[in-house]
Amino acid sequence: VSHVSLSDIEEALDIDDRYQNWVYRHPVKGAALAGFIATQVGTIWGYYAIGIGLPSLPFPLYNGQLFLGGPNPDFGSQEAFGSATNFFVGQSIHFINGIVFALLFALVAYKMLPTFSSKFKSVQKGLVFAVTQTIVSIGFLFPYVYAPKSGFGLFSFGANAFGTNNEHWKLPFAVLLWHLIYGAILGLLYDPKKPENAK
């Protein structure tokens, strides 16, 4: 039986450096592309979270309800929450958010974020960035922006009025997983490498 080593995995993922060189030369385009893909994959996972017993995270619908429902949206209104207009407005805002955060990651935070191993440094940076996003999301967005005064509680560990967190840990854990997926893909795709022939 042959064993797969970390170097084997690295070799399989690092076919050549052309993409990393392109990201190095085009940091804004590279970050925007990475942010778009990471947001798409994270969003799909957010809808599928119910498959492993976690609450669904329809962030496009949350954002659409927030922007179309006024300053204090009625999240109990399923008619508005599930409308096509709500979804497309929210989806647009959601992707803009994902790309803007990717630009912040690449152009502001990337060089300052810590790593803990010499392997997959950009992925590590993406995961640290994702934990920071999670803290903002469960500590501020859910309890004070998406549905204020709805029982989300400290860092969204409350049972809340919508019945999405009766076990108290599932919603924060689902949000953490969402952001870790986003951050891992963001770091995997935004991994700039200076070309060997660059001056």
GROMACS .gro file of N, CA, C and O in nm, residues 112-193:
model
  328
  112MET      N    1   0.012   4.098   0.668
  112MET     CA    2   0.011   4.105   0.814
  112MET      C    3  -0.043   3.979   0.881
  112MET      O    4  -0.021   3.958   1.000
  113LEU      N    5  -0.117   3.897   0.808
  113LEU     CA    6  -0.180   3.780   0.868
  113LEU      C    7  -0.075   3.674   0.902
  113LEU      O    8   0.017   3.650   0.825
  114PRO      N    9  -0.090   3.610   1.019
  114PRO     CA   10   0.009   3.512   1.061
  114PRO      C   11  -0.009   3.377   0.991
  114PRO      O   12  -0.116   3.347   0.940
  115THR      N   13   0.098   3.300   0.990
  115THR     CA   14   0.093   3.161   0.946
  115THR      C   15   0.158   3.076   1.055
  115THR      O   16   0.234   3.128   1.138
  116PHE      N   17   0.127   2.948   1.054
  116PHE     CA   18   0.174   2.860   1.161
  116PHE      C   19   0.256   2.743   1.108
  116PHE      O   20   0.306   2.663   1.185
  117SER      N   21   0.268   2.734   0.978
  117SER     CA   22   0.342   2.626   0.915
  117SER      C   23   0.399   2.678   0.784
  117SER      O   24   0.350   2.776   0.728
  118SER      N   25   0.503   2.613   0.734
  118SER     CA   26   0.564   2.657   0.609
  118SER      C   27   0.487   2.609   0.486
  118SER      O   28   0.515   2.648   0.374
  119LYS      N   29   0.387   2.524   0.507
  119LYS     CA   30   0.309   2.470   0.396
  119LYS      C   31   0.177   2.545   0.383
  119LYS      O   32   0.113   2.579   0.482
  120PHE      N   33   0.134   2.570   0.259
  120PHE     CA   34   0.005   2.632   0.230
  120PHE      C   35  -0.016   2.761   0.309
  120PHE      O   36  -0.118   2.782   0.374
  121LYS      N   37   0.081   2.852   0.303
  121LYS     CA   38   0.075   2.975   0.381
  121LYS      C   39  -0.045   3.062   0.344
  121LYS      O   40  -0.109   3.120   0.432
  122SER      N   41  -0.077   3.072   0.217
  122SER     CA   42  -0.191   3.155   0.176
  122SER      C   43  -0.322   3.099   0.228
  122SER      O   44  -0.411   3.174   0.268
  123VAL      N   45  -0.335   2.967   0.230
  123VAL     CA   46  -0.456   2.905   0.285
  123VAL      C   47  -0.467   2.935   0.434
  123VAL      O   48  -0.574   2.969   0.485
  124GLN      N   49  -0.355   2.926   0.505
  124GLN     CA   50  -0.355   2.960   0.647
  124GLN      C   51  -0.400   3.105   0.669
  124GLN      O   52  -0.479   3.133   0.759
  125LYS      N   53  -0.350   3.195   0.587
  125LYS     CA   54  -0.388   3.336   0.598
  125LYS      C   55  -0.538   3.352   0.572
  125LYS      O   56  -0.608   3.427   0.641
  126GLY      N   57  -0.589   3.280   0.473
  126GLY     CA   58  -0.732   3.285   0.443
  126GLY      C   59  -0.816   3.234   0.558
  126GLY      O   60  -0.923   3.289   0.588
  127LEU      N   61  -0.769   3.130   0.627
  127LEU     CA   62  -0.844   3.075   0.741
  127LEU      C   63  -0.844   3.172   0.859
  127LEU      O   64  -0.947   3.188   0.926
  128VAL      N   65  -0.732   3.238   0.885
  128VAL     CA   66  -0.727   3.338   0.993
  128VAL      C   67  -0.821   3.453   0.959
  128VAL      O   68  -0.896   3.501   1.046
  129PHE      N   69  -0.819   3.497   0.835
  129PHE     CA   70  -0.909   3.603   0.789
  129PHE      C   71  -1.054   3.561   0.807
  129PHE      O   72  -1.139   3.639   0.850
  130ALA      N   73  -1.084   3.435   0.779
  130ALA     CA   74  -1.220   3.381   0.790
  130ALA      C   75  -1.269   3.381   0.934
  130ALA      O   76  -1.386   3.410   0.961
  131VAL      N   77  -1.182   3.349   1.028
  131VAL     CA   78  -1.221   3.350   1.170
  131VAL      C   79  -1.257   3.493   1.212
  131VAL      O   80  -1.355   3.514   1.284
  132THR      N   81  -1.181   3.591   1.164
  132THR     CA   82  -1.212   3.731   1.193
  132THR      C   83  -1.349   3.768   1.136
  132THR      O   84  -1.430   3.833   1.203
  133GLN      N   85  -1.377   3.726   1.013
  133GLN     CA   86  -1.508   3.753   0.952
  133GLN      C   87  -1.620   3.687   1.032
  133GLN      O   88  -1.728   3.745   1.048
  134THR      N   89  -1.596   3.567   1.082
  134THR     CA   90  -1.697   3.496   1.160
  134THR      C   91  -1.732   3.573   1.286
  134THR      O   92  -1.849   3.586   1.322
  135ILE      N   93  -1.630   3.623   1.354
  135ILE     CA   94  -1.654   3.700   1.477
  135ILE      C   95  -1.741   3.821   1.449
  135ILE      O   96  -1.834   3.851   1.523
  136VAL      N   97  -1.714   3.891   1.339
  136VAL     CA   98  -1.796   4.006   1.301
  136VAL      C   99  -1.939   3.961   1.267
  136VAL      O  100  -2.037   4.024   1.308
  137SER      N  101  -1.951   3.851   1.194
  137SER     CA  102  -2.082   3.803   1.150
  137SER      C  103  -2.170   3.761   1.267
  137SER      O  104  -2.284   3.807   1.280
  138ILE      N  105  -2.118   3.673   1.355
  138ILE     CA  106  -2.202   3.624   1.464
  138ILE      C  107  -2.210   3.723   1.581
  138ILE      O  108  -2.305   3.720   1.659
  139GLY      N  109  -2.110   3.810   1.591
  139GLY     CA  110  -2.111   3.907   1.701
  139GLY      C  111  -2.186   4.034   1.670
  139GLY      O  112  -2.233   4.103   1.762
  140PHE      N  113  -2.200   4.067   1.540
  140PHE     CA  114  -2.263   4.195   1.503
  140PHE      C  115  -2.376   4.180   1.401
  140PHE      O  116  -2.487   4.226   1.425
  141LEU      N  117  -2.348   4.115   1.289
  141LEU     CA  118  -2.447   4.112   1.181
  141LEU      C  119  -2.577   4.042   1.219
  141LEU      O  120  -2.686   4.096   1.198
  142PHE      N  121  -2.568   3.921   1.270
  142PHE     CA  122  -2.690   3.848   1.305
  142PHE      C  123  -2.770   3.917   1.416
  142PHE      O  124  -2.889   3.943   1.399
  143PRO      N  125  -2.708   3.949   1.532
  143PRO     CA  126  -2.789   4.003   1.641
  143PRO      C  127  -2.829   4.150   1.626
  143PRO      O  128  -2.928   4.192   1.686
  144TYR      N  129  -2.755   4.229   1.545
  144TYR     CA  130  -2.783   4.373   1.541
  144TYR      C  131  -2.821   4.427   1.404
  144TYR      O  132  -2.873   4.537   1.394
  145VAL      N  133  -2.794   4.352   1.297
  145VAL     CA  134  -2.822   4.404   1.163
  145VAL      C  135  -2.931   4.322   1.093
  145VAL      O  136  -3.033   4.376   1.052
  146TYR      N  137  -2.908   4.192   1.076
  146TYR     CA  138  -3.004   4.109   1.004
  146TYR      C  139  -3.138   4.102   1.076
  146TYR      O  140  -3.244   4.112   1.013
  147ALA      N  141  -3.138   4.081   1.205
  147ALA     CA  142  -3.263   4.067   1.280
  147ALA      C  143  -3.244   4.116   1.424
  147ALA      O  144  -3.234   4.035   1.516
  148PRO      N  145  -3.237   4.247   1.442
  148PRO     CA  146  -3.215   4.300   1.577
  148PRO      C  147  -3.331   4.265   1.671
  148PRO      O  148  -3.445   4.251   1.628
  149LYS      N  149  -3.297   4.250   1.798
  149LYS     CA  150  -3.395   4.222   1.904
  149LYS      C  151  -3.474   4.094   1.876
  149LYS      O  152  -3.593   4.086   1.904
  150SER      N  153  -3.408   3.995   1.820
  150SER     CA  154  -3.475   3.870   1.787
  150SER      C  155  -3.420   3.752   1.865
  150SER      O  156  -3.444   3.637   1.830
  151GLY      N  157  -3.344   3.780   1.970
  151GLY     CA  158  -3.298   3.675   2.059
  151GLY      C  159  -3.174   3.601   2.013
  151GLY      O  160  -3.150   3.489   2.061
  152PHE      N  161  -3.094   3.659   1.923
  152PHE     CA  162  -2.973   3.590   1.880
  152PHE      C  163  -2.870   3.582   1.992
  152PHE      O  164  -2.792   3.490   1.997
  153GLY      N  165  -2.869   3.681   2.080
  153GLY     CA  166  -2.783   3.675   2.197
  153GLY      C  167  -2.637   3.699   2.167
  153GLY      O  168  -2.598   3.728   2.054
  154LEU      N  169  -2.553   3.683   2.271
  154LEU     CA  170  -2.410   3.708   2.259
  154LEU      C  171  -2.347   3.613   2.158
  154LEU      O  172  -2.356   3.491   2.171
  155PHE      N  173  -2.284   3.671   2.057
  155PHE     CA  174  -2.222   3.595   1.948
  155PHE      C  175  -2.317   3.490   1.890
  155PHE      O  176  -2.275   3.382   1.849
  156SER      N  177  -2.443   3.524   1.884
  156SER     CA  178  -2.548   3.445   1.818
  156SER      C  179  -2.568   3.307   1.878
  156SER      O  180  -2.616   3.216   1.811
  157PHE      N  181  -2.537   3.290   2.008
  157PHE     CA  182  -2.560   3.163   2.074
  157PHE      C  183  -2.701   3.154   2.133
  157PHE      O  184  -2.736   3.053   2.193
  158GLY      N  185  -2.782   3.259   2.115
  158GLY     CA  186  -2.919   3.255   2.166
  158GLY      C  187  -3.009   3.167   2.081
  158GLY      O  188  -2.980   3.137   1.965
  159ALA      N  189  -3.122   3.126   2.138
  159ALA     CA  190  -3.215   3.038   2.067
  159ALA      C  191  -3.281   3.110   1.949
  159ALA      O  192  -3.321   3.048   1.852
  160ASN      N  193  -3.294   3.238   1.951
  160ASN     CA  194  -3.354   3.331   1.856
  160ASN      C  195  -3.502   3.300   1.826
  160ASN      O  196  -3.551   3.189   1.852
  161ALA      N  197  -3.569   3.400   1.771
  161ALA     CA  198  -3.713   3.392   1.749
  161ALA      C  199  -3.752   3.308   1.628
  161ALA      O  200  -3.870   3.282   1.606
  162PHE      N  201  -3.656   3.267   1.547
  162PHE     CA  202  -3.688   3.198   1.423
  162PHE      C  203  -3.668   3.047   1.433
  162PHE      O  204  -3.688   2.975   1.336
  163GLY      N  205  -3.626   3.002   1.550
  163GLY     CA  206  -3.609   2.859   1.571
  163GLY      C  207  -3.492   2.799   1.495
  163GLY      O  208  -3.492   2.679   1.466
  164THR      N  209  -3.392   2.880   1.460
  164THR     CA  210  -3.278   2.829   1.382
  164THR      C  211  -3.160   2.792   1.470
  164THR      O  212  -3.057   2.748   1.420
  165ASN      N  213  -3.173   2.811   1.603
  165ASN     CA  214  -3.058   2.785   1.689
  165ASN      C  215  -3.102   2.731   1.825
  165ASN      O  216  -3.049   2.770   1.928
  166ASN      N  217  -3.196   2.640   1.824
  166ASN     CA  218  -3.248   2.587   1.950
  166ASN      C  219  -3.142   2.516   2.033
  166ASN      O  220  -3.153   2.507   2.155
  167GLU      N  221  -3.039   2.465   1.965
  167GLU     CA  222  -2.932   2.397   2.039
  167GLU      C  223  -2.815   2.492   2.070
  167GLU      O  224  -2.712   2.450   2.120
  168HIS      N  225  -2.834   2.618   2.036
  168HIS     CA  226  -2.745   2.729   2.074
  168HIS      C  227  -2.609   2.732   2.005
  168HIS      O  228  -2.557   2.839   1.980
  169TRP      N  229  -2.550   2.621   1.969
  169TRP     CA  230  -2.418   2.620   1.909
  169TRP      C  231  -2.423   2.604   1.757
  169TRP      O  232  -2.326   2.634   1.687
  170LYS      N  233  -2.535   2.558   1.705
  170LYS     CA  234  -2.538   2.520   1.563
  170LYS      C  235  -2.525   2.639   1.468
  170LYS      O  236  -2.453   2.630   1.368
  171LEU      N  237  -2.594   2.748   1.496
  171LEU     CA  238  -2.585   2.864   1.406
  171LEU      C  239  -2.444   2.922   1.406
  171LEU      O  240  -2.386   2.939   1.297
  172PRO      N  241  -2.383   2.952   1.522
  172PRO     CA  242  -2.245   3.003   1.517
  172PRO      C  243  -2.148   2.906   1.449
  172PRO      O  244  -2.059   2.949   1.375
  173PHE      N  245  -2.167   2.777   1.471
  173PHE     CA  246  -2.079   2.677   1.410
  173PHE      C  247  -2.097   2.675   1.258
  173PHE      O  248  -2.000   2.667   1.182
  174ALA      N  249  -2.221   2.684   1.213
  174ALA     CA  250  -2.248   2.687   1.068
  174ALA      C  251  -2.186   2.810   1.003
  174ALA      O  252  -2.128   2.802   0.895
  175VAL      N  253  -2.197   2.924   1.071
  175VAL     CA  254  -2.138   3.048   1.018
  175VAL      C  255  -1.986   3.037   1.014
  175VAL      O  256  -1.922   3.081   0.918
  176LEU      N  257  -1.927   2.975   1.117
  176LEU     CA  258  -1.782   2.953   1.118
  176LEU      C  259  -1.741   2.864   1.000
  176LEU      O  260  -1.646   2.897   0.927
  177LEU      N  261  -1.811   2.753   0.979
  177LEU     CA  262  -1.779   2.665   0.867
  177LEU      C  263  -1.792   2.738   0.734
  177LEU      O  264  -1.709   2.721   0.644
  178TRP      N  265  -1.897   2.819   0.719
  178TRP     CA  266  -1.917   2.896   0.595
  178TRP      C  267  -1.793   2.980   0.568
  178TRP      O  268  -1.737   2.979   0.458
  179HIS      N  269  -1.749   3.054   0.669
  179HIS     CA  270  -1.636   3.144   0.648
  179HIS      C  271  -1.504   3.068   0.631
  179HIS      O  272  -1.415   3.114   0.558
  180LEU      N  273  -1.489   2.955   0.698
  180LEU     CA  274  -1.367   2.875   0.678
  180LEU      C  275  -1.358   2.822   0.535
  180LEU      O  276  -1.249   2.818   0.476
  181ILE      N  277  -1.471   2.783   0.478
  181ILE     CA  278  -1.472   2.740   0.338
  181ILE      C  279  -1.434   2.856   0.247
  181ILE      O  280  -1.349   2.843   0.158
  182TYR      N  281  -1.498   2.972   0.271
  182TYR     CA  282  -1.465   3.093   0.194
  182TYR      C  283  -1.316   3.125   0.207
  182TYR      O  284  -1.246   3.147   0.108
  183GLY      N  285  -1.265   3.126   0.330
  183GLY     CA  286  -1.126   3.164   0.354
  183GLY      C  287  -1.026   3.066   0.295
  183GLY      O  288  -0.922   3.107   0.241
  184ALA      N  289  -1.056   2.937   0.304
  184ALA     CA  290  -0.965   2.837   0.249
  184ALA      C  291  -0.955   2.850   0.097
  184ALA      O  292  -0.844   2.845   0.040
  185ILE      N  293  -1.068   2.869   0.031
  185ILE     CA  294  -1.066   2.883  -0.115
  185ILE      C  295  -1.002   3.015  -0.155
  185ILE      O  296  -0.924   3.022  -0.251
  186LEU      N  297  -1.032   3.120  -0.079
  186LEU     CA  298  -0.971   3.250  -0.106
  186LEU      C  299  -0.819   3.239  -0.098
  186LEU      O  300  -0.747   3.286  -0.186
  187GLY      N  301  -0.768   3.175   0.009
  187GLY     CA  302  -0.624   3.160   0.023
  187GLY      C  303  -0.563   3.067  -0.080
  187GLY      O  304  -0.449   3.089  -0.123
  188LEU      N  305  -0.636   2.965  -0.118
  188LEU     CA  306  -0.586   2.873  -0.220
  188LEU      C  307  -0.571   2.943  -0.355
  188LEU      O  308  -0.474   2.922  -0.428
  189LEU      N  309  -0.667   3.029  -0.387
  189LEU     CA  310  -0.668   3.095  -0.519
  189LEU      C  311  -0.590   3.227  -0.520
  189LEU      O  312  -0.545   3.270  -0.626
  190TYR      N  313  -0.578   3.292  -0.404
  190TYR     CA  314  -0.495   3.413  -0.399
  190TYR      C  315  -0.364   3.376  -0.331
  190TYR      O  316  -0.349   3.386  -0.210
  191ASP      N  317  -0.270   3.330  -0.411
  191ASP     CA  318  -0.140   3.286  -0.362
  191ASP      C  319  -0.034   3.339  -0.458
  191ASP      O  320   0.023   3.265  -0.539
  192PRO      N  321  -0.008   3.470  -0.452
  192PRO     CA  322   0.081   3.531  -0.551
  192PRO      C  323   0.225   3.481  -0.538
  192PRO      O  324   0.275   3.459  -0.427
  193LYS      N  325   0.287   3.463  -0.651
  193LYS     CA  326   0.428   3.420  -0.652
  193LYS      C  327   0.501   3.502  -0.757
  193LYS      O  328   0.461   3.507  -0.873
   0.00000   0.00000   0.00000
